XYZ file of N, CA and C in Angstrom:
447
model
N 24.004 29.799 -12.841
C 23.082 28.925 -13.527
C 23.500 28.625 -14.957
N 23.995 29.598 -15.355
C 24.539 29.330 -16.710
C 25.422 27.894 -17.053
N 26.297 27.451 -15.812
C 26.793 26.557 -15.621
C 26.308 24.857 -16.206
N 25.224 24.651 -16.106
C 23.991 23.905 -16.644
C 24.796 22.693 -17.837
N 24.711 21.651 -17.766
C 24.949 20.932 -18.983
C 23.885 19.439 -18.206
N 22.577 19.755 -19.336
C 21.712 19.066 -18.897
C 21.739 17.588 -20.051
N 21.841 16.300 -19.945
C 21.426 15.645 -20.926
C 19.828 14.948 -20.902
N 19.153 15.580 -21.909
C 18.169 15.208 -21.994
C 17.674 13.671 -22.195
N 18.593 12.730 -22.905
C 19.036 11.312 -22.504
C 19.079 10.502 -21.155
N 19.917 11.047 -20.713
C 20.416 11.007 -19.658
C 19.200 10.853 -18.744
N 18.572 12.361 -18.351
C 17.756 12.360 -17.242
C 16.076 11.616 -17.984
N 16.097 10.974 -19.185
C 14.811 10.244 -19.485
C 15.022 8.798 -18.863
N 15.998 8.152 -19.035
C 16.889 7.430 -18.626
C 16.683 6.934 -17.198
N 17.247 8.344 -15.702
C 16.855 8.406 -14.627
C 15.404 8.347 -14.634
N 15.018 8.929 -14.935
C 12.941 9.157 -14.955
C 12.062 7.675 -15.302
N 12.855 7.039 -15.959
C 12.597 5.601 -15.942
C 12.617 4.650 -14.948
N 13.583 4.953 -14.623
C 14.347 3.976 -13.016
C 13.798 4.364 -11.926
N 13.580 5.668 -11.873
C 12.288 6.447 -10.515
C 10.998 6.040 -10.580
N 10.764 5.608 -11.417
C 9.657 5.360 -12.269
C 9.226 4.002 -11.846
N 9.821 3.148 -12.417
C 9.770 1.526 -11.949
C 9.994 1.445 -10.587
N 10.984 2.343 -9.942
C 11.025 2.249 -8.605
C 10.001 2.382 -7.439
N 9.355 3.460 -8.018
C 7.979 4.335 -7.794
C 6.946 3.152 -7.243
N 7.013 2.689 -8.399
C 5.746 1.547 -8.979
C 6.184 0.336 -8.081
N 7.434 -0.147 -7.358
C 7.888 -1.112 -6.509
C 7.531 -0.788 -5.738
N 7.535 0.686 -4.977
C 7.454 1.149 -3.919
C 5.735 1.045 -3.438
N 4.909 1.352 -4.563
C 3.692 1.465 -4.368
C 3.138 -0.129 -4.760
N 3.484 -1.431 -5.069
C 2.999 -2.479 -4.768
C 3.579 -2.687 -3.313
N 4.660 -2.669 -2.847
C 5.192 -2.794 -1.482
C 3.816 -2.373 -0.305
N 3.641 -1.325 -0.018
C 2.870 -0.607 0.646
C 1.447 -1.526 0.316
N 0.999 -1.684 -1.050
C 0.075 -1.825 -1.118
C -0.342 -3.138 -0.389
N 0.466 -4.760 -0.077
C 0.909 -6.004 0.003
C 1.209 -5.750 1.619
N 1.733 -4.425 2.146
C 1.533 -3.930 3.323
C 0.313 -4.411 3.675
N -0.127 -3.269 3.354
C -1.479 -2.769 3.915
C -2.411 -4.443 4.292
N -2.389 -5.205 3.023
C -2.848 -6.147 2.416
C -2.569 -7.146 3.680
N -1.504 -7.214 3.790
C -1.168 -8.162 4.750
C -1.649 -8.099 6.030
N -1.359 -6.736 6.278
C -1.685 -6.192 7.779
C -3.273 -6.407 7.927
N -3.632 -6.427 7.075
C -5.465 -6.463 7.286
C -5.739 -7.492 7.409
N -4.967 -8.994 6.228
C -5.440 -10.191 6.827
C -4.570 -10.216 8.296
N -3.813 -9.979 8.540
C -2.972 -10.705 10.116
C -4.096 -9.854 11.114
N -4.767 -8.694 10.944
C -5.378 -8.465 11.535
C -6.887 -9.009 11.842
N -7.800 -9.496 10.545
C -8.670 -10.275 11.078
C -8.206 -11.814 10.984
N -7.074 -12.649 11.048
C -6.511 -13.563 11.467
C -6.219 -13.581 13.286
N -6.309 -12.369 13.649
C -5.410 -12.569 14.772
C -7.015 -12.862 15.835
N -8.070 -12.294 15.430
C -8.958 -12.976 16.372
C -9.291 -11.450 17.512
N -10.135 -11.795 18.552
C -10.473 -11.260 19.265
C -10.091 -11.739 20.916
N -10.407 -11.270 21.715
C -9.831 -11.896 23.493
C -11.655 -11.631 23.631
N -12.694 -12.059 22.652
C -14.137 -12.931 22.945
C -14.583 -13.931 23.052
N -14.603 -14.859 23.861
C -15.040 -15.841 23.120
C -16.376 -16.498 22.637
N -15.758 -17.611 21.653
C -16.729 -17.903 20.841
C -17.446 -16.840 19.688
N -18.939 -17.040 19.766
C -19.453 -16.650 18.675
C -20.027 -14.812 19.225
N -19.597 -14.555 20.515
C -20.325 -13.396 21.089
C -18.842 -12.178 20.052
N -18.332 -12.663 19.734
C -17.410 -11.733 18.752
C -17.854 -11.360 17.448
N -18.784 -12.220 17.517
C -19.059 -11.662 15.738
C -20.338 -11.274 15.817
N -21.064 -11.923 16.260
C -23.166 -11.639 15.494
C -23.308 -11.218 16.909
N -24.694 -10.282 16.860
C -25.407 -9.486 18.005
C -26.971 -9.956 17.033
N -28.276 -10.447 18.362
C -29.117 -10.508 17.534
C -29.581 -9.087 17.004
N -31.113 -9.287 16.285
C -31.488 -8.203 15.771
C -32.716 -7.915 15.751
N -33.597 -7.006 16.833
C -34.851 -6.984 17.081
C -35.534 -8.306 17.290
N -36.919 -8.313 17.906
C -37.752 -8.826 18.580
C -38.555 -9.394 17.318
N -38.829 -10.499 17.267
C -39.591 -11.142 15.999
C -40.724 -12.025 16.795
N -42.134 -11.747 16.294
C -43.129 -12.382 16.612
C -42.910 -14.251 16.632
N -43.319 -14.584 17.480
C -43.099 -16.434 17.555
C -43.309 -17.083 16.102
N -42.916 -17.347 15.816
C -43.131 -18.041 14.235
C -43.121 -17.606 12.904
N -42.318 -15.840 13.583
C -42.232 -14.884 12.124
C -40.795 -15.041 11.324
N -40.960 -15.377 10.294
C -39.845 -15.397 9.809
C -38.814 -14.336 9.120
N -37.756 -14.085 9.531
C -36.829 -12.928 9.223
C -37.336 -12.362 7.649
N -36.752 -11.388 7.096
C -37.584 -10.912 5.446
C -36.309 -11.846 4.691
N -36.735 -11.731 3.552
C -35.453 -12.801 2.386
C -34.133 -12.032 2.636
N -33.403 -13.141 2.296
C -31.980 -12.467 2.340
C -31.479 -12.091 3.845
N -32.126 -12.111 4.999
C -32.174 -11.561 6.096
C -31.392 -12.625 6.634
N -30.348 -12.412 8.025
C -30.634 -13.478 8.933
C -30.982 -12.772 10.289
N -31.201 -13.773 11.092
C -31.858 -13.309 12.984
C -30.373 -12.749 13.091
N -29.394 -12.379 12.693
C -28.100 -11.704 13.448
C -27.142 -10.908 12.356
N -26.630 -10.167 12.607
C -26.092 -9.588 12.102
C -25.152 -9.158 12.336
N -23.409 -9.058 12.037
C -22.187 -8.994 11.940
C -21.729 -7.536 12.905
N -21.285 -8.281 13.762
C -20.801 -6.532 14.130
C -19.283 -7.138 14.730
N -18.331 -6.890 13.782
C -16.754 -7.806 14.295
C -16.151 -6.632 15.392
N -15.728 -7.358 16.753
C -15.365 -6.836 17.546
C -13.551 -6.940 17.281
N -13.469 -5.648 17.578
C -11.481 -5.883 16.898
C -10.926 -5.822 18.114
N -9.371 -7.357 18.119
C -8.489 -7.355 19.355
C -7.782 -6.570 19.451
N -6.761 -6.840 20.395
C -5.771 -6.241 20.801
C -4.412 -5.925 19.511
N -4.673 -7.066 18.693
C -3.506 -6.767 17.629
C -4.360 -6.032 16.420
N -5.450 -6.631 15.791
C -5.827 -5.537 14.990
C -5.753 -4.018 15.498
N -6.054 -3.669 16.371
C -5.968 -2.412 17.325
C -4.948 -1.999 16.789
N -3.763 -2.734 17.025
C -2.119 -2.133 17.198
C -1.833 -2.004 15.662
N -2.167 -2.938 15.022
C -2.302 -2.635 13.468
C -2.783 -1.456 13.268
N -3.758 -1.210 13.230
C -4.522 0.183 12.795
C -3.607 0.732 13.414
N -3.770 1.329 14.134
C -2.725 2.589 14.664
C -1.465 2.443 14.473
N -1.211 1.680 13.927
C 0.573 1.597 13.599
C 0.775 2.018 11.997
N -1.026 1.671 10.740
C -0.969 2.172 9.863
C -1.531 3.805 9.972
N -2.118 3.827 10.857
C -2.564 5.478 11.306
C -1.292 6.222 10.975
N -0.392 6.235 11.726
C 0.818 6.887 12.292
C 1.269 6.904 11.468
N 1.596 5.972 10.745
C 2.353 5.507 9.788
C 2.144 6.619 8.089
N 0.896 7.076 8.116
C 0.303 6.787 7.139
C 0.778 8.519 6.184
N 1.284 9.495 6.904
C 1.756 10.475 6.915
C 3.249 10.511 5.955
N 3.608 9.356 6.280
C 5.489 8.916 6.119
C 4.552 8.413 4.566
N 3.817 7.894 4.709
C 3.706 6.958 3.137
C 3.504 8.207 2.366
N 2.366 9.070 2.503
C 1.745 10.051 1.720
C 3.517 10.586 1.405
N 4.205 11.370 2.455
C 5.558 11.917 2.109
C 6.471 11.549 1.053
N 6.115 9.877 1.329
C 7.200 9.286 0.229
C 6.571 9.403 -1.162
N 5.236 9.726 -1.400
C 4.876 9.145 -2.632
C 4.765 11.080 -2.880
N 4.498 12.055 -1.954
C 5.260 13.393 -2.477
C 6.460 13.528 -3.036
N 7.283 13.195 -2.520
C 8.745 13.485 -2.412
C 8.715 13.069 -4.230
N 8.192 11.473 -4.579
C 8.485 10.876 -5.794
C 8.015 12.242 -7.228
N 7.039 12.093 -6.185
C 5.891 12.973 -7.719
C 6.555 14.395 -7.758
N 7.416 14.824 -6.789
C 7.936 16.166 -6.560
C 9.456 16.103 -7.585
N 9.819 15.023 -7.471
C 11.121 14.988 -8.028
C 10.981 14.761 -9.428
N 9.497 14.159 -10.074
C 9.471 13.827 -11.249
C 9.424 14.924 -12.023
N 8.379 15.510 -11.662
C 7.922 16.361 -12.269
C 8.810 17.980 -12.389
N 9.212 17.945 -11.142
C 10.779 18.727 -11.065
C 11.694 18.622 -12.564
N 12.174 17.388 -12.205
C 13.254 17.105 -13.266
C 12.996 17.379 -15.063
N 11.325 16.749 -14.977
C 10.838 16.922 -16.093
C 10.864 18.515 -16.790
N 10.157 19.320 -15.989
C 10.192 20.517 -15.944
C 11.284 21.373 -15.966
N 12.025 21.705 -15.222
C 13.634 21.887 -15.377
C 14.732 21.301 -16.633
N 14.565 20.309 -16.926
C 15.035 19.953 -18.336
C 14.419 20.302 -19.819
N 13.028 20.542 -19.461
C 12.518 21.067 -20.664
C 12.576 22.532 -20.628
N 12.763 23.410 -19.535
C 13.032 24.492 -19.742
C 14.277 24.764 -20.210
N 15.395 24.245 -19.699
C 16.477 23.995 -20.179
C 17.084 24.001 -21.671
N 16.050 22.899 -22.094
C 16.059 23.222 -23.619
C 15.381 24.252 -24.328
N 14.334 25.063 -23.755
C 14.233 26.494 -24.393
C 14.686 27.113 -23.815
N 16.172 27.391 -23.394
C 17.053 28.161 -22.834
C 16.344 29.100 -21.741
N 15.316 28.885 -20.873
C 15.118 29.476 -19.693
C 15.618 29.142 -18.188
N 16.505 29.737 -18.198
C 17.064 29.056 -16.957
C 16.919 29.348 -15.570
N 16.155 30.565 -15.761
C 15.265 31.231 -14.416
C 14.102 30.185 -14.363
N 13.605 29.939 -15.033
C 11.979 28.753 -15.764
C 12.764 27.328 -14.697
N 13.707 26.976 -15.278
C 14.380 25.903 -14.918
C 14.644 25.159 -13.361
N 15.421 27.259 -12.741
C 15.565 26.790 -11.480
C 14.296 26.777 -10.631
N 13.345 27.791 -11.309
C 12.233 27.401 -10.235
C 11.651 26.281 -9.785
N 11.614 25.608 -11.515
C 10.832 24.283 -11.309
C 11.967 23.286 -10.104
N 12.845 23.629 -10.333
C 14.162 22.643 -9.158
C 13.617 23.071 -7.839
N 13.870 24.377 -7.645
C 13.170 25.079 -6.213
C 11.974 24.259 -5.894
N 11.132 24.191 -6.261
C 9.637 23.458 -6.498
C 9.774 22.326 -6.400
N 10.432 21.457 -6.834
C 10.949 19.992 -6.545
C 11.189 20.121 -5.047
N 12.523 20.677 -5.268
C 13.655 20.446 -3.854
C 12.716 20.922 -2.745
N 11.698 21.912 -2.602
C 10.547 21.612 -1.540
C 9.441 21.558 -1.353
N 9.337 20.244 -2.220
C 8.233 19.820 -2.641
C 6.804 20.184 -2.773
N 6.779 21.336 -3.324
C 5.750 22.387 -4.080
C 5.191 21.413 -4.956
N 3.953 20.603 -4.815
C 3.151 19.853 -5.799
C 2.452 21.178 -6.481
N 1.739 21.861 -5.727
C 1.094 22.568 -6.787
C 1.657 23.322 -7.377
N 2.717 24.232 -7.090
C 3.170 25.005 -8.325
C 4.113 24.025 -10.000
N 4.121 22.726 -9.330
C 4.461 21.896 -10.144
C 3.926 21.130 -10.960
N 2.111 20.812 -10.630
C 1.583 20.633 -11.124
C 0.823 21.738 -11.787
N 0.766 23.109 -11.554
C 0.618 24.220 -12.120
C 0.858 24.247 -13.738
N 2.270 24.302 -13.575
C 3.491 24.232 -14.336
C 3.124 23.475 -15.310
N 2.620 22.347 -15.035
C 2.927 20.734 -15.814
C 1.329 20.741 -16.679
N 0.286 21.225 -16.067
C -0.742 21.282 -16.758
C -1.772 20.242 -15.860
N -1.169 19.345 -14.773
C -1.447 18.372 -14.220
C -3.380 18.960 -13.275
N -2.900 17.920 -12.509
C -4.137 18.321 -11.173
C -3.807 18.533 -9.934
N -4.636 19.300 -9.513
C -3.845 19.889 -8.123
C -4.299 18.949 -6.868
């Protein structure tokens, strides 16, 4: 370990570029998601007509009128075959996203940590926080960092 020649430059530098990358990565997903939800209520139902959307709603005396704001029906969207496949494709999916946005926060805070120990010459301090990165120990890293668990 002694071996060590850390530039503190250097890795602020990298921490920047992970950083912005981070932040690409998490509008991506987000424009995902975004999309997938309109293509999903775009894509419609195999109902037809209007029996896909409104179901009435209780029994109303002949000439009673619904309360304000009310209407005689009320929304109950029946989801097709592709919203279906959507959802469950972000279901499945959704494990791999959480991972990636570990992996990020694991490496940041890693590096951060490990370089500042570095500079108060602890280098046992140092490798742990790397250990802690490299498998992706959020909490002893956010421990560490002062963060939230």
């Amino acid at each position: 370990m002694t071996s060590w020649d850390i530039k503190p430059q250097g890795v602020q530098g990298q921490l920047k570029i992970v950083g912005g990358n981070a932040g690409d990565l998490e509008q991506a997903l987000n424009a995902l998601i975004t999309s997938m939800s309109e293509a999903a209520q775009a894509a419609g139902t195999a109902v037809p007509g209007s029996a896909s959307g409104m179901t009435p709603q209780g029994p109303l005396a002949p000439g009673a009128a619904p309360a304000p704001g009310q209407a005689f029906m009320t929304s109950k969207k029946a989801m097709g075959p592709v919203a279906a496949a959507l959802g469950e494709y972000l279901t499945k999916r959704k494990p791999e996203f959480v991972s990636m946005s570990g992996r990020i926060e694991a490496c940041i805070l890693g590096a951060v940590q490990a370089t500042n120990e570095y500079l108060q010459g602890d280098l046992d301090q140092a490798k742990e926080a790397q250990d802690a990165a490299r498998a992706v120990n959020l909490d002893v890293l956010r421990e560490k960092s002062g963060g939230q668990k």
